[in-house]
Coordinates of C-alpha atoms in Angstrom, one line a residue:
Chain A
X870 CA 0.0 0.0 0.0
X871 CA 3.2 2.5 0.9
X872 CA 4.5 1.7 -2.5
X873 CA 1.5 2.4 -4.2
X874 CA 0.8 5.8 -2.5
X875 CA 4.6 6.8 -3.0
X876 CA 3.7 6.1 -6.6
X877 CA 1.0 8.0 -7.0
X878 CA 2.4 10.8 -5.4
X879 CA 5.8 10.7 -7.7
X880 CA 3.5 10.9 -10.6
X881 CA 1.3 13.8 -8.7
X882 CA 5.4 15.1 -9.0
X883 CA 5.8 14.6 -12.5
X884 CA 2.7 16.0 -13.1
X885 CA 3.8 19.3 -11.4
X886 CA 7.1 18.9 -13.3
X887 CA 5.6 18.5 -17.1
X888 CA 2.6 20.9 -16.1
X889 CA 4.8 23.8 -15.4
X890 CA 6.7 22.7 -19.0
X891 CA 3.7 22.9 -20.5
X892 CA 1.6 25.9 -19.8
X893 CA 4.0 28.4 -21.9
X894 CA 3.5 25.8 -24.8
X895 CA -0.5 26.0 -24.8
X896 CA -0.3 29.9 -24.1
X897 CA 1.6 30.3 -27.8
X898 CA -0.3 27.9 -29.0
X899 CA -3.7 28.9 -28.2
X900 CA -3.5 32.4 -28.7
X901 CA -1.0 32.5 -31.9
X902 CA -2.0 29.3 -33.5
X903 CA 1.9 28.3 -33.8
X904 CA 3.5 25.4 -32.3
X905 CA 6.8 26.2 -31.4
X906 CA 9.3 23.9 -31.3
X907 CA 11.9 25.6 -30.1
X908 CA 9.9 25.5 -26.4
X909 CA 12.8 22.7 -25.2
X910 CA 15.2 24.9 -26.5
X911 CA 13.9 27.6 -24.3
X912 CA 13.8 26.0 -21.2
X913 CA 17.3 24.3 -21.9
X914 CA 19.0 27.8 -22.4
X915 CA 17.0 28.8 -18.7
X916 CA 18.6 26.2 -17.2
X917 CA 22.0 26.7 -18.2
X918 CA 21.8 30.6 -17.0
X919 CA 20.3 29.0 -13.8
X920 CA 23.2 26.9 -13.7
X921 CA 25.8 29.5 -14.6
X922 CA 24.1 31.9 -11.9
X923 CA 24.1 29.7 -9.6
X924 CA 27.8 28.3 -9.8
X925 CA 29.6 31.6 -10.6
X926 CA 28.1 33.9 -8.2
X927 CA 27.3 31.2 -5.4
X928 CA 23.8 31.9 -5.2
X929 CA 20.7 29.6 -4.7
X930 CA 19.1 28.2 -7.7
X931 CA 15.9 30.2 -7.3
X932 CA 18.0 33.2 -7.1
X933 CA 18.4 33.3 -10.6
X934 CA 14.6 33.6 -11.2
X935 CA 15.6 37.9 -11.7
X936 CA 17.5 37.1 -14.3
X937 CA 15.7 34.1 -16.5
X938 CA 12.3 34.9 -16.3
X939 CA 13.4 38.8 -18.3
X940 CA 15.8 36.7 -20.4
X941 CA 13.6 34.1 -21.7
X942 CA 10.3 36.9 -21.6
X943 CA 12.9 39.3 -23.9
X944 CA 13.9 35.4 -26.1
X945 CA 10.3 34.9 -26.8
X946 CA 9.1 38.7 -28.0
X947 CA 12.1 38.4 -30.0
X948 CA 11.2 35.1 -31.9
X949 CA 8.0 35.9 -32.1
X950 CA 8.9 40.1 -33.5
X951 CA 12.2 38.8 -36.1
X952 CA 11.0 34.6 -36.8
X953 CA 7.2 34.7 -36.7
X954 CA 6.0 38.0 -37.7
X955 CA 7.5 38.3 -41.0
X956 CA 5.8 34.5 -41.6
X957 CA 2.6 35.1 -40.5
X958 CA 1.4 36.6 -44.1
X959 CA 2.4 33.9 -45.5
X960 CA 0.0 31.7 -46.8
X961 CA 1.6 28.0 -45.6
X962 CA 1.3 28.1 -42.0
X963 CA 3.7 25.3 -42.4
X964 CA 6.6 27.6 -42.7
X965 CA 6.3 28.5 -39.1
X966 CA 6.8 25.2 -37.7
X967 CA 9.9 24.8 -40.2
X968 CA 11.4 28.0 -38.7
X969 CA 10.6 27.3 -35.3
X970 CA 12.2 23.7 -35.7
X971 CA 15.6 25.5 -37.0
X972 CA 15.9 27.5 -34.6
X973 CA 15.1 24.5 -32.1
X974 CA 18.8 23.2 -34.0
X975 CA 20.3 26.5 -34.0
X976 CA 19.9 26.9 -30.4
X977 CA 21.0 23.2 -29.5
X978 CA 23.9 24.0 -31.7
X979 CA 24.6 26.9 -29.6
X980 CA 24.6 25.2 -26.6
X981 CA 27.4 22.6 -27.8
X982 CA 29.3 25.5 -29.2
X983 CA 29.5 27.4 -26.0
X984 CA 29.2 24.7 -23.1
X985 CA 30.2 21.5 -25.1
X986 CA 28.2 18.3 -24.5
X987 CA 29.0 17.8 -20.5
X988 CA 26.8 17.5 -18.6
X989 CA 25.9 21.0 -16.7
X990 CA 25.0 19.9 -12.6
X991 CA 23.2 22.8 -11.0
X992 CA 24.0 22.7 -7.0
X993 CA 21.0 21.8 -5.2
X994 CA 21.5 24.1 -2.0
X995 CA 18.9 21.8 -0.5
X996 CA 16.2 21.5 -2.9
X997 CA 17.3 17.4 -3.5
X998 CA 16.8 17.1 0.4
X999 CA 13.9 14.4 1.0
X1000 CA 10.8 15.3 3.0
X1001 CA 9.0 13.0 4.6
X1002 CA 5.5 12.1 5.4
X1003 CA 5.4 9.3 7.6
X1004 CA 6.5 6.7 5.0
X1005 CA 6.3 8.4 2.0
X1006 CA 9.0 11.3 0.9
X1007 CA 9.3 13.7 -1.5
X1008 CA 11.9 15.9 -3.1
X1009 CA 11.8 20.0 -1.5
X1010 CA 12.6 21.0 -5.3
X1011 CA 9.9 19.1 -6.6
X1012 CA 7.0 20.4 -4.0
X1013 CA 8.1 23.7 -4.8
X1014 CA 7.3 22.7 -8.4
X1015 CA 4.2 21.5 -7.8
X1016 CA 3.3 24.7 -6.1
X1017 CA 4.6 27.2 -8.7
X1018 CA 2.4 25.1 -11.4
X1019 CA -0.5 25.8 -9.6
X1020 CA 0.0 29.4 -8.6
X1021 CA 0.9 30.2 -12.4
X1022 CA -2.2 28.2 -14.1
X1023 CA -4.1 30.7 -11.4
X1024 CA -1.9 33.5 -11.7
X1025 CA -2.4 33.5 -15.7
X1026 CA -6.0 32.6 -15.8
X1027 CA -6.8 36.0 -13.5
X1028 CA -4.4 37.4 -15.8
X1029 CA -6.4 36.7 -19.0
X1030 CA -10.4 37.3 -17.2
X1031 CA -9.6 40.3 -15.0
X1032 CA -7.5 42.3 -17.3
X1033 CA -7.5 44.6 -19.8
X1034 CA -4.4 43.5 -21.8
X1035 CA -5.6 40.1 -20.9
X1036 CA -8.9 40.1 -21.9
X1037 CA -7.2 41.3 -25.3
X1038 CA -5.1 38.8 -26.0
X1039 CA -7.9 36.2 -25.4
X1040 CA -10.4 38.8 -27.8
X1041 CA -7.1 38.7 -30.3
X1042 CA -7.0 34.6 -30.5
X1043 CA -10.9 34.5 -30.7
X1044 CA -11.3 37.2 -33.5
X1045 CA -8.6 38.4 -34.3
X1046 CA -10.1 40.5 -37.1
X1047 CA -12.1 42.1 -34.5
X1048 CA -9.9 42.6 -31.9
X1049 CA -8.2 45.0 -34.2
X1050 CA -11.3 46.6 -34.6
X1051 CA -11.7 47.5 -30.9
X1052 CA -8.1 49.4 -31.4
X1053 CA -5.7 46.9 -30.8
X1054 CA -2.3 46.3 -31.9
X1055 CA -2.5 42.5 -32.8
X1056 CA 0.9 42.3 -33.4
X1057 CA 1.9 44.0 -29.9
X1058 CA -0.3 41.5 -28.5
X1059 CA 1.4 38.3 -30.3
X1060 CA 4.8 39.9 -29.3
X1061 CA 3.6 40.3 -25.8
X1062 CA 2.0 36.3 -25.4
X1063 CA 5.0 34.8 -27.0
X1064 CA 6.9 36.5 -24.3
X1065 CA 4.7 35.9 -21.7
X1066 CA 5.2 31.9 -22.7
X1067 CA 8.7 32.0 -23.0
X1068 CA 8.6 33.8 -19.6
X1069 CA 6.4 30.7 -18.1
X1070 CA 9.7 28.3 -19.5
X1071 CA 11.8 30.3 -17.9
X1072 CA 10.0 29.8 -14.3
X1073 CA 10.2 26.3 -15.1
X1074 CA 13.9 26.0 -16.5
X1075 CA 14.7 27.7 -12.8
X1076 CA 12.6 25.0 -10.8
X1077 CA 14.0 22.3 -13.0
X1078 CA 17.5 23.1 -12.9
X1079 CA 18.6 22.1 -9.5
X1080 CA 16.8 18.4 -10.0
X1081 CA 17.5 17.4 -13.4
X1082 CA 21.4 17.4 -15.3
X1083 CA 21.5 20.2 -17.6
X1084 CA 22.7 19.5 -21.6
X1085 CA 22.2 20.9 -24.5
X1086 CA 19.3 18.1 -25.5
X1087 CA 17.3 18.3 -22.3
X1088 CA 14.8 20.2 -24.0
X1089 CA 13.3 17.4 -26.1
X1090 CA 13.7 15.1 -23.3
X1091 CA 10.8 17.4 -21.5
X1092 CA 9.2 18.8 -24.5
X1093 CA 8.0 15.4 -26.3
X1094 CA 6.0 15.0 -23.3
X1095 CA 5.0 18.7 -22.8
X1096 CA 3.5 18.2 -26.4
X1097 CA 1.3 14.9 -25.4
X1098 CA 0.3 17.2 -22.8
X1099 CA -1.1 19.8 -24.2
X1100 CA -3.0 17.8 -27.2
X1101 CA -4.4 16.2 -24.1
X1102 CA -5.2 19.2 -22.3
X1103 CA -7.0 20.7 -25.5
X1104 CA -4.8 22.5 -27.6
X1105 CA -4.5 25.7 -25.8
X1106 CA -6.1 25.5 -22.4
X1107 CA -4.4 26.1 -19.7
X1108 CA -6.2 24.6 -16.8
X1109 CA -6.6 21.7 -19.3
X1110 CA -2.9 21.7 -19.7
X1111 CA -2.5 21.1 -15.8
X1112 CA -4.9 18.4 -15.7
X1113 CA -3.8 16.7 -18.7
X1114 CA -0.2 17.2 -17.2
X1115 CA -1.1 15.3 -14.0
X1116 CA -2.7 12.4 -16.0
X1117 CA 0.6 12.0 -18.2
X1118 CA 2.3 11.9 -14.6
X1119 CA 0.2 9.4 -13.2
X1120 CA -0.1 7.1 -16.4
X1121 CA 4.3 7.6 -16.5
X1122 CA 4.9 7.1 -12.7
X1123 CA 2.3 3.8 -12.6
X1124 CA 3.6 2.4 -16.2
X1125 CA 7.3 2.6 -14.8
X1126 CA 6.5 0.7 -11.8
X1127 CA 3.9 -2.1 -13.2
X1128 CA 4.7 -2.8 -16.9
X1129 CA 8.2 -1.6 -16.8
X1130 CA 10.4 1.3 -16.8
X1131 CA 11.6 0.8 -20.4
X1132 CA 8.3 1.0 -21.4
X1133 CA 6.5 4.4 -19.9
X1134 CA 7.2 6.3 -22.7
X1135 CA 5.2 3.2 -25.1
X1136 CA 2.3 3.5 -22.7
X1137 CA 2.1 7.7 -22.6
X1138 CA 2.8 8.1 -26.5
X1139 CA 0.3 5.0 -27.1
X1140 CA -1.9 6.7 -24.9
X1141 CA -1.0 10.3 -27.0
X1142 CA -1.8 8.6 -30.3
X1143 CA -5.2 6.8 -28.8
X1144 CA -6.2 10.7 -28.0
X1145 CA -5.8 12.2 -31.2
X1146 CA -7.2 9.4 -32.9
X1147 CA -10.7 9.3 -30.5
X1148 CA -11.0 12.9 -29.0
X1149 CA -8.6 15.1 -31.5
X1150 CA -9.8 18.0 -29.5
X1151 CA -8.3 17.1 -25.9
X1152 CA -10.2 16.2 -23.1
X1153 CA -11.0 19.4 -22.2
X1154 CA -10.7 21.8 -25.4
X1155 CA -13.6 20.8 -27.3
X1156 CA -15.0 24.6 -28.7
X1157 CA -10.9 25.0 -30.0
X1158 CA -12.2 25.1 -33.7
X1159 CA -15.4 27.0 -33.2
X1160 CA -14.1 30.1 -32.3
X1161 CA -15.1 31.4 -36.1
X1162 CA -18.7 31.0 -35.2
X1163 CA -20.4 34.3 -34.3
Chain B
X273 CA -15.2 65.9 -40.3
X274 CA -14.0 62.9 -42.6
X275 CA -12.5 63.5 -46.6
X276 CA -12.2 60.9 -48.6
X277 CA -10.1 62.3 -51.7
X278 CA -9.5 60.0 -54.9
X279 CA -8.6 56.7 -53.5
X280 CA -7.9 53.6 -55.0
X281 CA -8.4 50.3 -53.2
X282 CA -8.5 46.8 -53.0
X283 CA -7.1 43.4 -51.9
X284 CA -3.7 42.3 -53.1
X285 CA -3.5 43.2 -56.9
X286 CA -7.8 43.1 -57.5
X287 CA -7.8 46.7 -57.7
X288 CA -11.9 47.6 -56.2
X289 CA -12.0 51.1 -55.5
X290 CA -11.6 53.6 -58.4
X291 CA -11.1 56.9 -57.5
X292 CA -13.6 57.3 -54.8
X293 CA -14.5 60.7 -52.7
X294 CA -17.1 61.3 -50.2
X295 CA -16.7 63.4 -47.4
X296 CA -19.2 63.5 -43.8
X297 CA -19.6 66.3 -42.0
X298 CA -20.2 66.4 -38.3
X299 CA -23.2 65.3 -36.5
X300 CA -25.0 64.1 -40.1
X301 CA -26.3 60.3 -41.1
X302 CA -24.8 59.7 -44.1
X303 CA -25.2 56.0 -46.2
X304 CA -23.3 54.9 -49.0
X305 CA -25.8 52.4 -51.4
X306 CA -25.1 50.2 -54.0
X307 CA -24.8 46.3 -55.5
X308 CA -23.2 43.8 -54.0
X309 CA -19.5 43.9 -54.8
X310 CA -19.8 47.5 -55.2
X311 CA -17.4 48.4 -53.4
X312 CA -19.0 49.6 -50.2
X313 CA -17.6 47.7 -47.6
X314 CA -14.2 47.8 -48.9
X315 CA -14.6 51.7 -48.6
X316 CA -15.8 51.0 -45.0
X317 CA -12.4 48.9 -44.4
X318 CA -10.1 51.2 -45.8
X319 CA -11.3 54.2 -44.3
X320 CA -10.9 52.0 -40.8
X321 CA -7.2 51.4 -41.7
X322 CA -7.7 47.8 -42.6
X323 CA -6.7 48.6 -45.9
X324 CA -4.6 51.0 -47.0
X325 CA -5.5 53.1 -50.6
X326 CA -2.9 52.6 -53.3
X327 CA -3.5 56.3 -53.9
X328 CA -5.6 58.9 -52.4
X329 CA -6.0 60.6 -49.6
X330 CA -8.2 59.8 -46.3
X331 CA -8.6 63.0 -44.0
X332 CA -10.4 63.1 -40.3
X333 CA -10.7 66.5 -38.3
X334 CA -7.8 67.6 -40.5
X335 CA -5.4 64.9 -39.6
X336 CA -4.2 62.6 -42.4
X337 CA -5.1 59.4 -41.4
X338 CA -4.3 57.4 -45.3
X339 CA -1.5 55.4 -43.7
X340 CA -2.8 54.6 -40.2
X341 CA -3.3 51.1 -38.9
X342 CA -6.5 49.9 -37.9
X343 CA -5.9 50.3 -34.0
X344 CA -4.7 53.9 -34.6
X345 CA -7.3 54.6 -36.4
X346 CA -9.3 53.6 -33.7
X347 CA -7.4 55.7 -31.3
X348 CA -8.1 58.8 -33.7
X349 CA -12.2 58.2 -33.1
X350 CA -13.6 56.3 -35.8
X351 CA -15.1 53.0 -35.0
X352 CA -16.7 49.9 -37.6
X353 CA -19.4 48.0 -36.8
X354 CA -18.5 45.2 -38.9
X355 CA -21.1 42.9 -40.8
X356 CA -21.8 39.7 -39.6
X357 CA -21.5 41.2 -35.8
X358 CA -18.2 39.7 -35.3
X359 CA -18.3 39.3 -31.8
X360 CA -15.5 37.6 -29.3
X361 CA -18.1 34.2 -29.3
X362 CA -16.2 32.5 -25.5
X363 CA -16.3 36.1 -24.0
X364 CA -19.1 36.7 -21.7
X365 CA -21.5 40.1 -23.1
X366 CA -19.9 42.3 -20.8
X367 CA -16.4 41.0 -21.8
X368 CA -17.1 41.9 -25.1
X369 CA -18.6 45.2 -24.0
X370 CA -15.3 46.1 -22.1
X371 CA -13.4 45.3 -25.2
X372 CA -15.2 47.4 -26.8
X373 CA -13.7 50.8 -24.9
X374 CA -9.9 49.0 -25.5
X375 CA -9.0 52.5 -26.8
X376 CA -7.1 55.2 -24.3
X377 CA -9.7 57.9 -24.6
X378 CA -12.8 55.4 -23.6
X379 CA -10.5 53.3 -21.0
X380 CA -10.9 55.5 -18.3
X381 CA -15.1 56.0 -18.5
X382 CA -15.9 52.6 -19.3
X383 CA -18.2 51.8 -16.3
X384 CA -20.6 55.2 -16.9
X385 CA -20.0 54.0 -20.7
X386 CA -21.6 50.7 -20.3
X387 CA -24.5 52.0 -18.1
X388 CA -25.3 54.6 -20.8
X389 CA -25.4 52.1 -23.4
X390 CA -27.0 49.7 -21.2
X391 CA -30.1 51.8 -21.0
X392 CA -30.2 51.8 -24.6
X393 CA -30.2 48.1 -24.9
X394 CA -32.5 46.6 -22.3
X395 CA -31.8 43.5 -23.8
X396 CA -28.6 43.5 -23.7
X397 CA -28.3 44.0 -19.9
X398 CA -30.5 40.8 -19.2
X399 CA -27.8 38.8 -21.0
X400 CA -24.9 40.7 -19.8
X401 CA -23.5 37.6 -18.3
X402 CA -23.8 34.7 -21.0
X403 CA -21.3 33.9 -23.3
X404 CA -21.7 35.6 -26.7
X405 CA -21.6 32.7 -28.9
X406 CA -25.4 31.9 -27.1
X407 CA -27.3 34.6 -28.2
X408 CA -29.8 35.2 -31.1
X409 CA -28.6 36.5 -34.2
X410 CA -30.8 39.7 -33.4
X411 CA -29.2 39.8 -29.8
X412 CA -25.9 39.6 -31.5
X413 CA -26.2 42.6 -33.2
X414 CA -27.3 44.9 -30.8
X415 CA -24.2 43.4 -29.0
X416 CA -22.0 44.5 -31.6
X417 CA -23.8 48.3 -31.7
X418 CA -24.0 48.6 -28.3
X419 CA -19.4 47.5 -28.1
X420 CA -18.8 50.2 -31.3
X421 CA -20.6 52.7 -29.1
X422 CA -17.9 51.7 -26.0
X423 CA -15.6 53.2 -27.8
X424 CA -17.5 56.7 -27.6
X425 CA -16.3 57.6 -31.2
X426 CA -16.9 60.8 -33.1
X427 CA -17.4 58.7 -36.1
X428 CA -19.3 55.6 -36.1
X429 CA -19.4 53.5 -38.9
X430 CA -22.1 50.6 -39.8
X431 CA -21.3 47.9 -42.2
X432 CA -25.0 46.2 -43.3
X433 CA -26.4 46.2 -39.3
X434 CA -29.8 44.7 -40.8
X435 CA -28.2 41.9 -42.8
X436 CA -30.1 38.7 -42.0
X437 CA -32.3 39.9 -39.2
X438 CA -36.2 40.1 -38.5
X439 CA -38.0 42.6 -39.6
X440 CA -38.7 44.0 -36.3
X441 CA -35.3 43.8 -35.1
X442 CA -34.5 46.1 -38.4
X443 CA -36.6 48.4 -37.2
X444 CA -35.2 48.8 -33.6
X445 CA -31.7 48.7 -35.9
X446 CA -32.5 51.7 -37.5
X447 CA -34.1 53.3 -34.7
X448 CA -30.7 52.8 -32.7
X449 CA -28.8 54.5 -35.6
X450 CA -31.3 57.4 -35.3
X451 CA -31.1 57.3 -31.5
X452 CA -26.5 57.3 -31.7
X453 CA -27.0 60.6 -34.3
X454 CA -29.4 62.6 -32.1
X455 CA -26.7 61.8 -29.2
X456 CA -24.0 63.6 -31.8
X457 CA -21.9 61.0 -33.1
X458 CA -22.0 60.9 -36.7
X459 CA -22.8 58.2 -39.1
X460 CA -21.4 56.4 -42.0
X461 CA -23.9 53.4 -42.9
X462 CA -23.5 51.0 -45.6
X463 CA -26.8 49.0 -46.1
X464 CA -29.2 47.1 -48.0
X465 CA -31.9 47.5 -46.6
X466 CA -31.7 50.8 -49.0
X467 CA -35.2 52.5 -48.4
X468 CA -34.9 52.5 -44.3
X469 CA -31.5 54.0 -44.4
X470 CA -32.2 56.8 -47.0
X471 CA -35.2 57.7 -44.3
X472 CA -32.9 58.5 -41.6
X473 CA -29.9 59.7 -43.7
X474 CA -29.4 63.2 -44.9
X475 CA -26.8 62.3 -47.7
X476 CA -26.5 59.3 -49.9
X477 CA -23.6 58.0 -52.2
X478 CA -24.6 55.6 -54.6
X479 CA -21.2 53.4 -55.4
X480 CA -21.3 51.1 -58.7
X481 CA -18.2 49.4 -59.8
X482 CA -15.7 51.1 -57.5
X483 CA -16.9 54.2 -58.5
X484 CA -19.3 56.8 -57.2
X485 CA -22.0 58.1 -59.5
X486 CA -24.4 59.7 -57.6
X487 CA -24.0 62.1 -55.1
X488 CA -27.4 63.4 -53.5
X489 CA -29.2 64.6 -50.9
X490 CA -31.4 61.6 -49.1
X491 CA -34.4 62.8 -49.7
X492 CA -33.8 63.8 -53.7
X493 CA -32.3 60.2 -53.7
X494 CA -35.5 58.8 -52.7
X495 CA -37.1 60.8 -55.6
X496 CA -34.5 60.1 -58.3
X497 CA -35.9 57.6 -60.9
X498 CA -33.0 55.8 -61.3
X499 CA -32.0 54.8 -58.1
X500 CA -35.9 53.7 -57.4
X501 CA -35.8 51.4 -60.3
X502 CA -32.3 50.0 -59.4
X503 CA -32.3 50.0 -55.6
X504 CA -35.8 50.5 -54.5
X505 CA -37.2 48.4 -57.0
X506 CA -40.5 50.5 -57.6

């Protein structure tokens, strides 16, 4: 029975872990229709700065939070403002995936060419220290995880009802010819999401950095599983992000244990390819492709 | 108030607009009429900065506006209700309502704003709270009239409001124009519906082909023979 719990709570974990991967994914993608695939890429070049912050100048891991967060908010406006923007008129949406996929390469590339292909260990000040609840225990780092998922999935979602810049960028991804209509910058706005979701990576690179090795290919380690997350969750939905994200942990953490820890990744992409052959939509996105309606 | 000098316009290379000009002065209903494919709601969309002339010259309140952006034309006080309502359909009413006064100048008064227009869509108020997307198609419209008025522009345009509604709720449409002129915002209406609309304008444009070739008072448009075979059918 012990076992079992402690098995459900290291998927609850993991489900903290890919949720927090996640939600910066499904923001792009929801409100700027692209899929960017350069979202591993992101979160490995946050945890390298976490690292570098964090060994150079002696500080705790979650220190470097000043410094990431800005970094990666500045990355994402950028790609959006110099990669996107100038491919949005074009008529293949296609093309955006290509570009985001080179500069996923460009940016692994970088990595190797400025920290080579060792492996990167962020000190842990603590954060790898166990805490324990009767018999069961859990990693500090990955509590803290589990909490900063849930106050950003809250934190965005009051972000996006109770705002004004909020409430446009969710008028700009349901109508986008009408947003502009109401006298907004569209283009301000796709700047400013694509920063906001690179921002969310960079929270996460920070939280992941003193638990997990950092390399240059860590990001498709997390972000092949981010993407099952998200399809799951309903392609832009954030809430339905979370949720999907604890289901992925569970159905990981119980797989690795019962059938086998080679297979979990069989079981969660049979279980990816299942969903988008019965529910295409997600579990929880199902008016995603009725937003022209009105 | 707005000058519309010789502009060409269109979509890519299709060229639509040939050489219009039509200019509204403050406070007055004015309607542009013609076919479908006329070229009347491409004026609409070009004087709103969505597309910009290939030549020509848009002026409003003696700023040159030809090369704005849609949102800054916005900003400058001229606001399109667009056909087919357009409205945000997983937004709630008053969502769509608040994104309605998005622009500086209505920002800061949108609570009194929404009361105001409120009163002048009872209806509206009683579904303040559901989503957009589950409203009539009559509903709908006064939804999007009552988020152009938000914006509290000088110039408010209307892009076929009656287009696929009941009868009575085209009546209470053009009442509502009526009611938004009497307040003193001025009026640029595009409809079909092309009897109604010269009743409450005072000038009327009659567009064929991209080009405008009548320019009349509303009243002597009523009376010309031509326009009454071709767009009043009598």
């Amino acid at each position: 029975m012990t076992t079992f719990l402690q098995i459900l709570l290291n998927g609850l974990m993991l489900g903290g872990l890919f949720a927090i991967v996640s939600i910066g994914l499904t923001l792009i993608f929801g409100i700027i229709k692209v899929v960017n695939f350069a979202h591993g890429e992101f979160l490995m070049g946050g945890m390298f700065i976490t690292w570098l912050i964090t060994t150079q100048m002696g500080l705790h891991p979650y220190a470097a939070v000043i410094v990431v967060v800005p970094v990666l908010f500045v990355m994402g406006a950028l790609t959006q403002r110099l990669l996107i923007q100038p491919l949005m008129s074009a008529r293949d949406d296609h093309i955006q995936i290509f570009a985001t996929v080179g500069l996923s390469t460009a940016l692994i590339n970088l990595a190797l060419l400025i920290f080579g292909a060792d492996i990167a260990n962020t000190p842990p000040h603590g954060l790898r220290a166990p805490l324990e609840f009767g018999e069961l225990r859990l990693l500090t780092g990955q509590v803290m995880i589990f909490g900063a998922a849930i106050v950003l999935v809250i934190g965005l979602e009051l972000f996006l009802k109770y705002t004004q810049t909020g409430r446009a960028i969710r008028a700009v991804a349901q109508n986008r010819g009408a947003a502009e209509l109401m006298g907004i910058n569209v283009n301000h706005i796709y700047v400013l999401t694509f920063g906001l979701g690179a921002a969310c990576v960079g929270l996460a690179a920070v939280l992941i950095a003193p638990l997990y090795p950092t390399s240059s290919n860590i990001g498709t380690y997390f972000v092949l599983t981010a993407f099952v997350v998200v399809v799951l969750g309903g392609l832009g939905s954030i809430p339905g992000a979370f949720l999907g994200a604890l289901i992925i942990g569970e159905v990981d953490a119980l797989s690795g244990y019962y059938i086998g820890s080679d297979l979990r990744e069989a079981v969660v992409f049979g279980l990816f390819l299942l969903i988008l052959i019965l529910r295409p939509s997600g579990l929880f996105g199902a008016r995603q492709n009725l937003s022209h309606l009105s | 108030m707005l000058t519309v000098e010789n502009i060409h316009a269109g979509y890519g290379p299709t060229s639509i607009l040939q050489d219009v000009s039509l200019d509204v002065k403050e406070g007055e209903i004015v309607t542009i009429v013609g076919a479908n494919g006329a070229g009347k709601t491409t004026t609409l969309r070009t004087i709103a900065g969505l597309i910009t002339p290939t030549s020509g010259r848009i002026t409003f309140c003696g700023e040159d506006i030809t090369r704005l952006r849609g949102d800054q034309v916005v900003d400058r006080g001229i606001t399109l209700i667009p056909e087919g309502r357009q409205l945000f359909p997983d937004m709630t009413v008053r969502e769509n309502l608040l994104m309605g006064a998005y622009r500086r100048a209505a920002r800061d008064f949108q609570d009194e704003r929404l009361e105001e227009v409120l009163d002048i869509f009872p209806r509206v108020r009683e579904r303040l709270h559901q989503t957009a997307s589950s409203l009539s198609g009559g509903e709908q419209q006064m939804v999007a009239i009552a988020r152009g008025m938000m914006a509290n522009p000088r110039l408010l345009m209307f892009d076929e409001p009656s287009l696929g509604l009941a009868p009575i709720i085209v009546s209470q449409v053009f009442e509502v124009v009526q009611q938004i002129a009497a307040k003193g915002t001025t009026v640029l209406i595009v409809e079909q519906n092309v009897y109604s609309t010269l009743k409450v304008a005072q000038r009327g444009y009659v567009l064929e082909n991209g080009r405008v070739v009548i320019s009349e008072s509303a009243e002597d448009l009523l009376q010309d023979d031509y326009v009454r075979q071709a767009y009043l059918g009598i």
